[in-house]
Amino acid sequence: MDTKYYSVFEDRKPYKPSKFSLWQDALFQFVSIIFIFVGTDYLYWRWNHSINWDVPWLSLPLYFAELMAFIGSLLTIFNYWSHKDLPITKPVHFLSEIEDIPQGQDRPIKIDLYIATYNEELDIVEDTVRDAVKVKYPYDDVKINIYLLDDGHRDGTDPEKENFKALAEKYSIQYFVRDNNIGYKAGNMNNAFHQTDGDLIVVLDADTRIFPDFLNHTTGYFRNKNMGWIQTPQWFYDIPEGLPLNEYFEIKYKGFGKFLGKIIPFSKKYIVGKNVFGTDPELFYDAILRRRNASNAAFSCGAGSVQRRSALQKLAVAEKQENIDAELKKIKKNNKNIDLKKERIRLEKEIPLRPFAHHISEDIFTSILLHSKKWQSYQHPKPECKMLSPQSFDIFIKQFSRYAEGTIDITFSKYNPMFKKGLTFKQRLAYAETIWSYLSPFWLTIFILYPVIFFFTLIPPLKAFSFDFFVRIVPFLMLNVLVTNIGNWGKKTKRPEQFYQAGFWYKLQAMYKVLFKGNIKFNVTSKSIKYSQSNLKHIWPHLAIFILTFFGIGYNLYLVYKGTHPSYSAFFANIFWSVFTFYLISPYVRAAYWNKDMFDASVRYYLRKKVERDYEL
């Protein structure tokens, strides 16, 4: 497939950031307080009046899941409690504006743009380079250097590889290649860091196409001399628009699908497959991460960020000294007569300076370390670049599994931000929300499996699905939805919520891989479209839940028909529970069967709608 499939979406414009206000914050805080009281009352009542102690092996895990989910809601409420947006100021000109320097040593600042690449196609990287060289800055004496950091060793020496060195020469930018791939992307950037001298460093992935005013809108924040980095939203401009249900049926079921499309009245207007892989990051950047500005806890996501060189340099020096001291402590413990001065000199030479932490999640890892050294961060609201999204289910799984593996690895290490020295209480809670989301499979799996367990065991996890239960849980659930909607204020939450719930399986696999296999590695997300022959390995638990639930409901209906069902209220409550579960995980399963034909059809549909819009104009 043409690697430049995204060219049809070039006319798309990024979203406009939400406009937060103090009265929105007040409304959110008011409703959240009510939710906390109602939720606490519900959980208190559940523990004292509804636990089925005849089957604690069944009843207690469900209570545990509800408690853990409620804690997650509390962390989210804290994250959304208030906002802090900074005004965009004019671009910086001189180094003295962003650093404390000796008198008489002032000069114009220097800016470096790092374009990190590994195995991406040349066409994609060339688009990134072409946009990078168009970046504008109002001061002619400010030096802007662009570096192509090639970890794919495509310097023209191998005739079977595309020549990225020639690409750099074509656009008059500098080209770096190294002998190894130690440290993955972080190692690639560290290699460049030690060969460059920009005061501000813009981190770009191979597909991060910055807008001309990127620097004009971001460098002013660094007048705050404690600002370590700023992150801009990663806007995916190629997310599929979806296609009408009748066309989807026709592709998936051929002739029978065409028949279905004709008999279902709304099939021509109902769109399926919009944001099919749940990867639209607007909610994350414009609500979740942006709200963390109030706690100085917005972490770097790598691409689209601007880093302060001096912050990274000081971090690297401090981390190196801590590592040296730790090694000397071990050496002294094993050999009290050793010459520690000589050992320190040896370690000074052997342990490298690593401004960007070597980790598969180097962005959030480095953020934790910088925050622990009292550097500040800021999530810039407005998209200043555009990127490519995963365009197949298999690529989506690989990318988000890497996120999960990286976060879980940090969680179970000495760098866990909950205990890392130097972080504020607010920062710990903000990072805790991120960690909590990756631990969620422990309780999400319980929620998903409980209806199936009931349908086949007929054992209710509660004493009874009584009026007292429903009069408490219904307001609790309604307030939970209300808090979410107010906090996100107009942002689309349906697809992120569905993929959050349905992603329990890849998160469980990531946890197993980190804790028991320990062989995590940096998987570069493919920017082209490569469809797997089968995604069954990613969705078989979901399909098993569908099948077991279907047969379980059938079995229970038979018992109802025979008049022998032990609890009609529990049966109907679990049917409702199952329908909600299907609503959450069915788009995830459908995404696994999204293929090239469906993608091509969605592109044609987008072009068709574009022609209609242009005609109306």
Coordinates of C-alpha atoms in Angstrom, one line a residue:
M1 CA 0.0 0.0 0.0
D2 CA 1.2 3.5 -0.8
T3 CA 3.0 4.8 2.3
K4 CA 1.6 8.3 1.6
Y5 CA -2.0 7.3 2.1
Y6 CA -2.3 10.2 4.4
S7 CA -2.0 12.8 1.6
V8 CA -5.7 12.8 1.2
F9 CA -6.1 14.2 4.7
E10 CA -3.7 17.2 4.2
D11 CA -6.5 19.7 4.3
R12 CA -7.6 18.7 7.8
K13 CA -7.3 21.4 10.5
P14 CA -6.5 20.6 14.1
Y15 CA -9.0 20.9 16.9
K16 CA -9.4 24.0 18.9
P17 CA -8.4 23.7 22.6
S18 CA -11.1 23.7 25.2
K19 CA -11.8 27.0 27.0
F20 CA -11.6 26.3 30.7
S21 CA -13.1 28.7 33.2
L22 CA -13.3 29.1 37.0
W23 CA -17.0 28.5 37.0
Q24 CA -16.5 25.2 35.2
D25 CA -14.0 24.3 37.8
A26 CA -16.4 25.2 40.5
L27 CA -19.2 23.1 39.0
F28 CA -16.9 20.1 38.6
Q29 CA -15.7 20.5 42.2
F30 CA -19.3 20.7 43.5
V31 CA -20.5 17.7 41.6
S32 CA -17.4 15.8 42.5
I33 CA -17.9 16.3 46.2
I34 CA -21.4 15.0 46.0
F35 CA -20.1 12.0 44.0
I36 CA -17.5 11.3 46.7
F37 CA -20.1 11.3 49.5
V38 CA -22.5 9.2 47.5
G39 CA -19.7 6.7 46.5
T40 CA -18.4 6.5 50.1
D41 CA -21.9 5.8 51.3
Y42 CA -22.5 3.2 48.7
L43 CA -19.3 1.3 49.5
Y44 CA -20.0 1.5 53.2
W45 CA -23.4 0.1 52.7
R46 CA -22.1 -2.6 50.4
W47 CA -19.6 -3.8 53.0
N48 CA -22.0 -3.8 55.9
H49 CA -25.2 -4.9 54.3
S50 CA -24.7 -6.7 50.9
I51 CA -21.6 -8.9 51.0
N52 CA -22.6 -12.5 50.4
W53 CA -20.5 -14.1 53.1
D54 CA -21.7 -17.6 52.0
V55 CA -19.5 -17.2 49.0
P56 CA -16.7 -14.8 50.0
W57 CA -14.5 -16.1 47.1
L58 CA -17.1 -14.6 44.8
S59 CA -18.4 -11.6 46.7
L60 CA -15.2 -10.1 48.1
P61 CA -13.3 -9.8 44.7
L62 CA -16.3 -7.8 43.3
Y63 CA -16.2 -5.4 46.3
F64 CA -12.4 -5.1 45.8
A65 CA -13.0 -4.2 42.1
E66 CA -15.6 -1.5 43.1
L67 CA -13.2 -0.1 45.7
M68 CA -10.3 0.1 43.3
A69 CA -12.4 1.7 40.6
F70 CA -13.6 4.3 43.1
I71 CA -10.0 5.1 44.0
G72 CA -9.3 5.6 40.3
S73 CA -12.2 8.0 40.2
L74 CA -10.8 9.9 43.2
L75 CA -7.4 10.2 41.4
T76 CA -9.2 11.5 38.3
I77 CA -11.1 14.0 40.3
F78 CA -7.9 15.3 41.8
N79 CA -6.3 15.5 38.3
Y80 CA -9.3 17.5 37.0
W81 CA -9.8 19.6 40.1
S82 CA -8.6 22.9 38.5
H83 CA -6.7 24.3 35.5
K84 CA -3.8 26.5 34.9
D85 CA -3.2 27.9 31.4
L86 CA -0.4 30.3 30.7
P87 CA -0.5 33.1 28.1
I88 CA 1.6 32.7 25.0
T89 CA 4.3 35.3 25.0
K90 CA 6.6 36.5 22.2
P91 CA 9.5 34.2 21.3
V92 CA 12.7 34.5 23.2
H93 CA 15.7 36.1 21.5
F94 CA 18.7 36.1 23.9
L95 CA 20.0 33.5 26.2
S96 CA 19.7 35.8 29.2
E97 CA 16.0 35.7 28.8
I98 CA 15.9 32.0 29.7
E99 CA 19.2 31.4 31.7
D100 CA 21.1 33.1 34.4
I101 CA 24.4 33.9 32.7
P102 CA 27.5 35.9 33.7
Q103 CA 27.5 39.6 32.6
G104 CA 28.9 40.2 29.2
Q105 CA 28.3 36.6 27.9
D106 CA 24.9 37.1 26.5
R107 CA 24.1 35.9 22.9
P108 CA 21.2 34.9 20.7
I109 CA 19.7 31.5 21.8
K110 CA 20.4 28.4 19.7
I111 CA 17.6 25.9 18.9
D112 CA 18.0 22.3 17.8
L113 CA 15.4 20.2 16.1
Y114 CA 16.0 16.4 16.6
I115 CA 14.2 14.1 14.1
A116 CA 14.6 10.6 15.4
T117 CA 14.1 7.8 12.9
Y118 CA 14.8 4.0 12.9
N119 CA 12.9 2.0 10.3
E120 CA 10.3 4.5 8.9
E121 CA 9.9 4.9 5.1
L122 CA 11.9 7.7 3.5
D123 CA 8.8 9.3 2.1
I124 CA 7.3 9.8 5.5
V125 CA 10.6 11.2 7.0
E126 CA 11.0 13.5 4.0
D127 CA 7.6 15.1 4.7
T128 CA 8.8 15.7 8.3
V129 CA 12.1 17.2 7.2
R130 CA 10.3 19.4 4.6
D131 CA 8.0 20.9 7.2
A132 CA 10.9 21.3 9.7
V133 CA 12.9 23.5 7.3
K134 CA 9.9 25.8 6.9
V135 CA 9.7 26.7 10.6
K136 CA 9.7 30.4 11.2
Y137 CA 11.4 32.6 13.8
P138 CA 11.3 36.4 14.0
Y139 CA 15.0 36.8 14.8
D140 CA 17.5 36.2 12.0
D141 CA 20.5 35.9 14.3
V142 CA 18.9 32.9 16.2
K143 CA 20.5 29.8 14.9
I144 CA 18.1 26.9 14.2
N145 CA 19.8 23.6 13.4
I146 CA 17.9 20.5 12.2
Y147 CA 19.4 17.0 12.8
L148 CA 18.3 13.8 11.3
L149 CA 19.1 11.1 13.9
D150 CA 19.2 7.8 12.0
D151 CA 19.3 4.7 14.1
G152 CA 18.6 2.6 11.0
H153 CA 22.1 3.0 9.6
R154 CA 20.8 4.2 6.2
D155 CA 23.8 6.3 5.3
G156 CA 24.2 5.1 1.7
T157 CA 26.7 2.3 2.4
D158 CA 24.0 -0.4 2.0
P159 CA 22.6 -0.3 -1.5
E160 CA 19.5 -2.2 -0.4
K161 CA 18.5 0.5 2.1
E162 CA 17.0 3.9 1.3
N163 CA 19.7 6.7 1.6
F164 CA 18.8 9.0 4.5
K165 CA 22.1 10.7 4.5
A166 CA 21.3 11.9 0.9
L167 CA 17.9 13.1 2.2
A168 CA 19.7 15.2 4.8
E169 CA 22.0 16.6 2.2
K170 CA 19.1 17.4 -0.1
Y171 CA 17.6 19.7 2.6
S172 CA 20.9 21.0 4.0
I173 CA 20.3 19.6 7.4
Q174 CA 22.8 17.6 9.5
Y175 CA 22.9 13.8 9.7
F176 CA 23.9 11.6 12.6
V177 CA 24.3 7.8 12.7
R178 CA 25.8 5.7 15.4
D179 CA 27.5 2.3 15.6
N180 CA 24.9 0.7 17.9
N181 CA 21.3 1.1 19.1
I182 CA 21.9 1.1 22.8
G183 CA 19.2 2.9 24.7
Y184 CA 16.7 2.8 21.8
K185 CA 15.3 6.3 21.0
A186 CA 16.8 7.8 24.2
G187 CA 20.2 6.6 23.2
N188 CA 19.8 8.0 19.7
M189 CA 19.0 11.5 21.2
N190 CA 21.8 11.2 23.8
N191 CA 24.2 10.6 20.9
A192 CA 23.0 13.8 19.3
F193 CA 22.9 15.7 22.6
H194 CA 26.7 15.3 23.1
Q195 CA 27.4 16.6 19.5
T196 CA 25.1 19.6 19.5
D197 CA 24.7 22.8 21.5
G198 CA 21.2 24.1 21.2
D199 CA 19.8 25.8 24.3
L200 CA 16.4 24.5 23.5
I201 CA 15.8 21.1 21.9
V202 CA 12.7 20.2 19.9
V203 CA 12.0 16.4 19.9
L204 CA 10.4 15.1 16.8
D205 CA 9.5 11.6 15.7
A206 CA 9.9 10.5 12.1
D207 CA 6.3 11.5 11.4
T208 CA 6.1 14.7 13.5
R209 CA 5.3 17.4 11.0
I210 CA 5.6 20.8 12.9
F211 CA 3.7 23.8 11.8
P212 CA 5.6 27.0 10.8
D213 CA 4.8 28.8 14.0
F214 CA 5.8 26.0 16.3
L215 CA 8.7 27.8 17.8
N216 CA 6.9 31.2 17.9
H217 CA 4.2 29.7 20.1
T218 CA 6.4 27.7 22.5
T219 CA 9.8 29.2 23.3
G220 CA 8.3 32.1 25.3
Y221 CA 7.4 29.7 28.2
F222 CA 11.1 29.3 28.9
R223 CA 11.3 32.9 30.3
N224 CA 10.3 31.0 33.4
K225 CA 13.9 29.8 34.2
N226 CA 12.6 26.8 36.1
M227 CA 10.6 25.5 33.1
G228 CA 12.3 22.3 32.1
W229 CA 10.2 21.3 29.1
I230 CA 6.9 21.9 27.4
Q231 CA 4.8 19.4 25.6
T232 CA 2.5 20.2 22.7
P233 CA -0.5 18.0 21.7
Q234 CA 0.1 15.1 19.3
W235 CA -2.6 15.6 16.8
F236 CA -3.3 12.6 14.5
Y237 CA -4.6 14.0 11.3
D238 CA -5.1 10.7 9.5
I239 CA -7.7 9.0 11.8
P240 CA -10.3 7.3 9.6
E241 CA -13.6 9.1 9.2
G242 CA -15.4 5.7 9.2
L243 CA -17.9 4.6 6.6
P244 CA -21.7 4.1 6.4
L245 CA -23.0 0.9 8.0
N246 CA -24.4 -0.4 4.7
E247 CA -21.0 -0.1 3.0
Y248 CA -19.3 -1.7 6.1
F249 CA -21.8 -4.6 5.9
E250 CA -21.2 -5.0 2.1
I251 CA -17.4 -5.3 2.6
K252 CA -17.6 -7.6 5.6
Y253 CA -20.4 -9.9 4.6
K254 CA -20.5 -9.5 0.8
G255 CA -23.9 -10.2 -0.8
F256 CA -25.6 -10.8 2.5
G257 CA -24.2 -7.6 3.8
K258 CA -25.7 -5.8 0.8
F259 CA -29.0 -7.3 1.7
L260 CA -28.7 -6.1 5.3
G261 CA -27.8 -2.6 4.2
K262 CA -31.0 -2.4 2.2
I263 CA -33.4 -3.7 5.0
I264 CA -31.9 -1.7 7.9
P265 CA -33.4 1.8 7.5
F266 CA -30.6 3.8 9.2
S267 CA -27.7 1.9 7.6
K268 CA -26.8 4.7 5.0
K269 CA -26.5 7.4 7.7
Y270 CA -25.1 5.5 10.7
I271 CA -21.3 5.7 10.5
V272 CA -19.0 3.0 11.9
G273 CA -15.3 2.9 12.1
K274 CA -14.7 6.6 13.1
N275 CA -11.6 6.6 15.2
V276 CA -11.7 2.8 14.8
F277 CA -8.7 2.0 16.9
G278 CA -9.5 4.5 19.6
T279 CA -6.2 6.3 19.1
D280 CA -7.5 9.9 18.9
P281 CA -5.4 11.6 21.6
E282 CA -7.4 14.8 21.9
L283 CA -9.0 13.9 25.2
F284 CA -5.6 13.0 26.7
Y285 CA -3.8 16.2 25.7
D286 CA -6.7 18.7 26.0
A287 CA -8.2 17.4 29.2
I288 CA -6.1 14.8 31.1
L289 CA -2.6 16.1 30.6
R290 CA -3.5 19.8 30.3
R291 CA -5.4 19.7 33.7
R292 CA -2.1 18.5 35.3
N293 CA -0.6 22.0 34.7
A294 CA -2.2 23.0 37.9
S295 CA -0.1 20.5 39.8
N296 CA 3.1 21.0 37.7
A297 CA 2.7 17.3 36.7
A298 CA 2.3 17.3 32.9
F299 CA 4.8 14.8 31.7
S300 CA 6.6 14.7 28.4
C301 CA 5.3 12.5 25.7
G302 CA 8.4 12.8 23.5
A303 CA 7.4 14.0 20.1
G304 CA 6.3 17.6 19.9
S305 CA 8.1 18.6 23.1
V306 CA 10.6 21.3 23.7
Q307 CA 13.4 20.5 26.2
R308 CA 15.7 22.9 28.0
R309 CA 19.3 21.7 27.5
S310 CA 20.6 23.0 30.8
A311 CA 17.9 21.0 32.6
L312 CA 18.8 17.8 30.8
Q313 CA 22.5 18.5 31.4
K314 CA 22.1 19.0 35.1
L315 CA 19.9 16.0 35.4
A316 CA 22.5 13.8 33.6
V317 CA 25.2 15.0 35.9
A318 CA 23.2 14.5 39.1
E319 CA 22.0 11.0 38.0
K320 CA 25.6 10.0 37.1
Q321 CA 26.9 11.1 40.5
E322 CA 24.0 9.2 42.2
N323 CA 24.9 6.1 40.2
I324 CA 28.6 6.5 41.0
D325 CA 27.9 6.9 44.7
A326 CA 25.7 3.8 44.7
E327 CA 28.4 1.7 42.9
L328 CA 31.0 3.0 45.4
K329 CA 28.8 2.0 48.3
K330 CA 28.5 -1.6 46.9
I331 CA 32.3 -1.8 46.3
K332 CA 33.1 -0.6 49.8
K333 CA 30.7 -3.1 51.3
N334 CA 32.4 -6.0 49.5
N335 CA 36.0 -4.7 49.8
K336 CA 36.8 -2.3 52.7
N337 CA 40.4 -1.9 51.7
I338 CA 39.9 -0.8 48.1
D339 CA 41.1 2.7 47.0
L340 CA 37.8 4.5 46.6
K341 CA 39.4 7.5 44.9
K342 CA 40.7 5.3 42.1
E343 CA 37.4 3.6 41.8
R344 CA 35.6 6.9 41.5
I345 CA 37.9 8.0 38.7
R346 CA 37.3 4.7 36.9
L347 CA 33.5 5.0 37.3
E348 CA 33.6 8.6 36.1
K349 CA 35.1 7.4 32.8
E350 CA 32.8 4.3 32.5
I351 CA 29.4 5.7 33.4
P352 CA 28.1 7.9 30.6
L353 CA 26.1 11.1 30.9
R354 CA 22.5 10.3 29.9
P355 CA 20.3 13.4 29.6
F356 CA 17.4 11.3 28.2
A357 CA 16.9 8.2 30.4
H358 CA 17.5 4.9 28.7
H359 CA 14.1 3.3 28.9
I360 CA 11.3 2.2 26.5
S361 CA 9.2 5.0 28.0
E362 CA 12.1 7.5 28.0
D363 CA 9.7 10.4 27.9
I364 CA 7.7 9.9 31.1
F365 CA 10.8 8.4 32.8
T366 CA 12.9 11.5 32.1
S367 CA 9.9 13.7 33.2
I368 CA 9.8 11.9 36.6
L369 CA 13.5 12.5 37.1
L370 CA 13.3 16.2 36.0
H371 CA 10.3 16.8 38.3
S372 CA 12.2 15.2 41.2
K373 CA 14.9 17.8 40.6
K374 CA 12.3 20.6 40.9
W375 CA 12.1 21.5 37.2
Q376 CA 8.7 22.6 36.0
S377 CA 6.6 21.4 33.0
Y378 CA 3.7 22.7 30.9
Q379 CA 1.2 21.2 28.6
H380 CA 0.7 23.7 25.8
P381 CA -3.0 23.6 24.8
K382 CA -2.9 24.2 21.0
P383 CA -1.7 21.6 18.5
E384 CA 1.5 22.8 16.8
C385 CA 2.2 19.7 14.8
K386 CA 0.5 16.7 13.2
M387 CA 1.4 13.0 13.3
L388 CA 0.3 9.7 11.9
S389 CA -1.8 7.2 13.9
P390 CA -1.6 3.4 13.9
Q391 CA -3.6 2.3 10.9
S392 CA -4.0 -1.4 11.8
F393 CA -5.1 -3.2 14.9
D394 CA -1.8 -5.1 15.2
I395 CA 0.2 -1.9 15.1
F396 CA -2.1 -0.3 17.6
I397 CA -1.6 -3.2 20.0
K398 CA 2.2 -3.0 19.7
Q399 CA 2.2 0.7 20.3
F400 CA -0.1 0.7 23.3
S401 CA 1.6 -2.4 24.8
R402 CA 4.8 -0.5 24.7
Y403 CA 3.2 2.3 26.7
A404 CA 1.9 -0.2 29.2
E405 CA 5.1 -2.1 29.5
G406 CA 7.1 1.1 30.1
T407 CA 4.7 2.4 32.7
I408 CA 4.5 -0.9 34.6
D409 CA 8.3 -1.3 34.5
I410 CA 8.6 2.2 36.1
T411 CA 5.9 1.3 38.7
F412 CA 7.8 -1.8 39.9
S413 CA 11.2 -0.1 40.0
K414 CA 13.0 2.3 42.4
Y415 CA 11.9 5.2 40.2
N416 CA 8.2 4.7 41.0
P417 CA 7.0 8.4 41.3
M418 CA 4.9 7.5 44.3
F419 CA 8.1 7.1 46.3
K420 CA 10.7 9.0 44.2
K421 CA 12.4 11.6 46.4
G422 CA 11.9 15.2 45.4
L423 CA 8.3 15.0 43.9
T424 CA 5.6 17.0 45.5
F425 CA 2.4 15.4 46.9
K426 CA 0.4 16.7 44.0
Q427 CA 2.8 15.3 41.4
R428 CA 2.7 11.9 43.1
L429 CA -1.1 11.8 42.9
A430 CA -1.0 12.9 39.3
Y431 CA 1.5 10.2 38.3
A432 CA -0.5 7.8 40.4
E433 CA -3.5 8.3 38.1
T434 CA -1.4 7.2 35.2
I435 CA -0.1 4.1 37.1
W436 CA -3.6 3.3 38.3
S437 CA -4.9 3.1 34.7
Y438 CA -2.3 0.4 33.8
L439 CA -3.1 -1.6 37.0
S440 CA -6.9 -1.5 36.1
P441 CA -7.0 -4.9 34.5
F442 CA -7.0 -6.4 38.0
W443 CA -10.5 -5.0 38.6
L444 CA -11.8 -4.5 35.0
T445 CA -11.4 -8.3 34.4
I446 CA -13.5 -8.9 37.5
F447 CA -16.3 -6.6 36.3
I448 CA -16.3 -8.2 32.9
L449 CA -16.3 -11.8 34.1
Y450 CA -18.9 -11.5 36.9
P451 CA -22.1 -11.8 34.7
V452 CA -20.6 -15.0 33.1
I453 CA -19.9 -16.5 36.5
F454 CA -23.4 -15.8 37.7
F455 CA -25.1 -17.1 34.6
F456 CA -23.5 -20.5 35.1
T457 CA -23.3 -20.8 38.9
L458 CA -26.5 -18.9 39.6
I459 CA -24.7 -17.5 42.8
P460 CA -25.3 -13.8 43.3
P461 CA -22.2 -11.9 44.6
L462 CA -24.7 -9.8 46.7
K463 CA -27.1 -10.9 49.3
A464 CA -29.8 -9.6 47.1
F465 CA -30.3 -7.2 44.2
S466 CA -32.7 -5.3 46.4
F467 CA -34.3 -1.9 46.4
D468 CA -31.7 -0.7 48.9
F469 CA -29.0 -1.7 46.4
F470 CA -30.5 0.0 43.4
V471 CA -31.3 3.2 45.3
R472 CA -27.6 3.6 46.0
I473 CA -25.9 2.3 42.9
V474 CA -28.0 4.2 40.4
P475 CA -27.2 7.7 41.8
F476 CA -23.6 6.6 42.2
L477 CA -23.3 5.5 38.5
M478 CA -25.2 8.6 37.3
L479 CA -22.9 10.9 39.2
N480 CA -19.9 9.1 37.9
V481 CA -21.0 9.8 34.3
L482 CA -21.8 13.4 35.2
V483 CA -18.4 14.0 36.8
T484 CA -16.7 12.6 33.7
N485 CA -18.7 14.7 31.3
I486 CA -18.2 17.9 33.3
G487 CA -14.5 17.3 33.7
N488 CA -14.0 16.6 30.0
W489 CA -16.4 19.4 29.0
G490 CA -17.5 18.6 25.4
K491 CA -14.7 16.2 24.6
K492 CA -15.7 12.9 23.1
T493 CA -15.2 10.2 25.8
K494 CA -17.1 7.2 24.3
R495 CA -14.3 5.6 22.3
P496 CA -11.5 6.3 24.9
E497 CA -13.7 4.7 27.6
Q498 CA -14.5 1.7 25.4
F499 CA -10.8 1.0 24.6
Y500 CA -9.8 1.7 28.2
Q501 CA -12.1 -1.1 29.4
A502 CA -11.5 -3.5 26.5
G503 CA -7.7 -3.1 26.7
F504 CA -7.5 -5.3 29.8
W505 CA -6.0 -8.1 27.9
Y506 CA -2.9 -6.4 26.4
K507 CA -2.3 -4.7 29.7
L508 CA -2.4 -8.0 31.5
Q509 CA 0.1 -9.4 29.0
A510 CA 2.3 -6.3 29.5
M511 CA 2.3 -6.9 33.2
Y512 CA 3.2 -10.5 32.8
K513 CA 6.0 -9.6 30.4
V514 CA 7.5 -7.0 32.8
L515 CA 7.1 -9.0 36.0
F516 CA 7.9 -12.5 34.9
K517 CA 9.8 -12.4 31.6
G518 CA 11.7 -9.2 31.9
N519 CA 12.5 -8.9 28.2
I520 CA 10.7 -5.7 27.3
K521 CA 12.1 -3.8 24.4
F522 CA 11.4 -0.7 22.3
N523 CA 9.0 -1.5 19.5
V524 CA 8.9 1.3 16.9
T525 CA 5.4 2.0 15.7
S526 CA 5.1 1.4 12.0
K527 CA 3.9 4.5 10.1
S528 CA 2.7 2.5 7.1
I529 CA -0.4 0.3 6.9
K530 CA 0.4 -3.3 7.5
Y531 CA -2.6 -5.6 8.2
S532 CA -2.1 -8.8 10.1
Q533 CA -3.6 -12.0 8.7
S534 CA -5.2 -12.7 12.1
N535 CA -5.7 -10.7 15.3
L536 CA -7.4 -13.5 17.1
K537 CA -4.5 -13.6 19.7
H538 CA -5.5 -10.1 20.7
I539 CA -9.2 -10.6 21.1
W540 CA -9.9 -14.3 21.9
P541 CA -10.8 -13.4 25.6
H542 CA -13.3 -10.9 24.3
L543 CA -14.8 -13.4 21.9
A544 CA -14.9 -16.0 24.7
I545 CA -16.8 -13.6 26.9
F546 CA -19.3 -13.0 24.1
I547 CA -19.9 -16.7 23.5
L548 CA -20.1 -17.6 27.2
T549 CA -22.5 -14.7 27.9
F550 CA -24.7 -15.7 25.0
F551 CA -25.0 -19.3 26.1
G552 CA -25.3 -18.2 29.8
I553 CA -28.3 -15.9 29.0
G554 CA -29.9 -18.8 27.0
Y555 CA -29.4 -21.2 29.9
N556 CA -31.0 -18.6 32.4
L557 CA -33.9 -18.0 30.0
Y558 CA -34.6 -21.7 30.0
L559 CA -34.6 -21.7 33.8
V560 CA -37.0 -18.7 33.8
Y561 CA -39.2 -20.5 31.4
K562 CA -39.2 -23.6 33.6
G563 CA -39.9 -21.5 36.6
T564 CA -36.8 -22.7 38.5
H565 CA -34.6 -19.7 38.3
P566 CA -33.4 -18.8 41.9
S567 CA -33.3 -14.9 41.4
Y568 CA -35.1 -13.0 38.7
S569 CA -33.7 -9.7 39.9
A570 CA -30.1 -10.9 39.8
F571 CA -30.8 -12.4 36.3
F572 CA -32.1 -9.1 34.9
A573 CA -29.4 -7.1 36.6
N574 CA -26.7 -9.2 35.0
I575 CA -28.4 -9.0 31.6
F576 CA -28.1 -5.2 31.9
W577 CA -24.5 -5.6 33.1
S578 CA -23.7 -7.8 30.1
V579 CA -25.3 -5.4 27.6
F580 CA -23.1 -2.6 29.0
T581 CA -20.0 -4.9 28.8
F582 CA -20.9 -5.6 25.1
Y583 CA -21.2 -1.9 24.5
L584 CA -17.7 -1.4 25.9
I585 CA -15.8 -4.2 24.2
S586 CA -17.6 -4.7 20.9
P587 CA -15.8 -1.7 19.1
Y588 CA -12.5 -3.2 20.2
V589 CA -13.4 -6.6 18.6
R590 CA -14.7 -4.8 15.4
A591 CA -11.4 -2.9 15.2
A592 CA -9.6 -6.3 15.0
Y593 CA -11.4 -7.1 11.8
W594 CA -10.8 -3.7 10.2
N595 CA -8.9 -4.4 7.0
K596 CA -7.5 -2.8 3.8
D597 CA -10.8 -2.9 2.0
M598 CA -12.5 -1.1 4.8
F599 CA -9.7 1.5 5.1
D600 CA -9.9 2.2 1.3
A601 CA -13.7 2.5 1.5
S602 CA -13.4 4.9 4.4
V603 CA -10.9 7.1 2.4
R604 CA -13.3 7.1 -0.5
Y605 CA -16.1 8.1 1.8
Y606 CA -14.0 10.9 3.2
L607 CA -13.2 12.2 -0.3
R608 CA -16.9 11.9 -1.2
K609 CA -17.9 14.0 1.8
K610 CA -15.1 16.4 1.1
V611 CA -16.4 17.0 -2.5
E612 CA -19.9 17.6 -1.1
R613 CA -18.6 20.1 1.5
D614 CA -16.6 21.9 -1.2
Y615 CA -19.7 22.0 -3.5
E616 CA -21.8 23.5 -0.7
L617 CA -19.1 26.2 -0.1

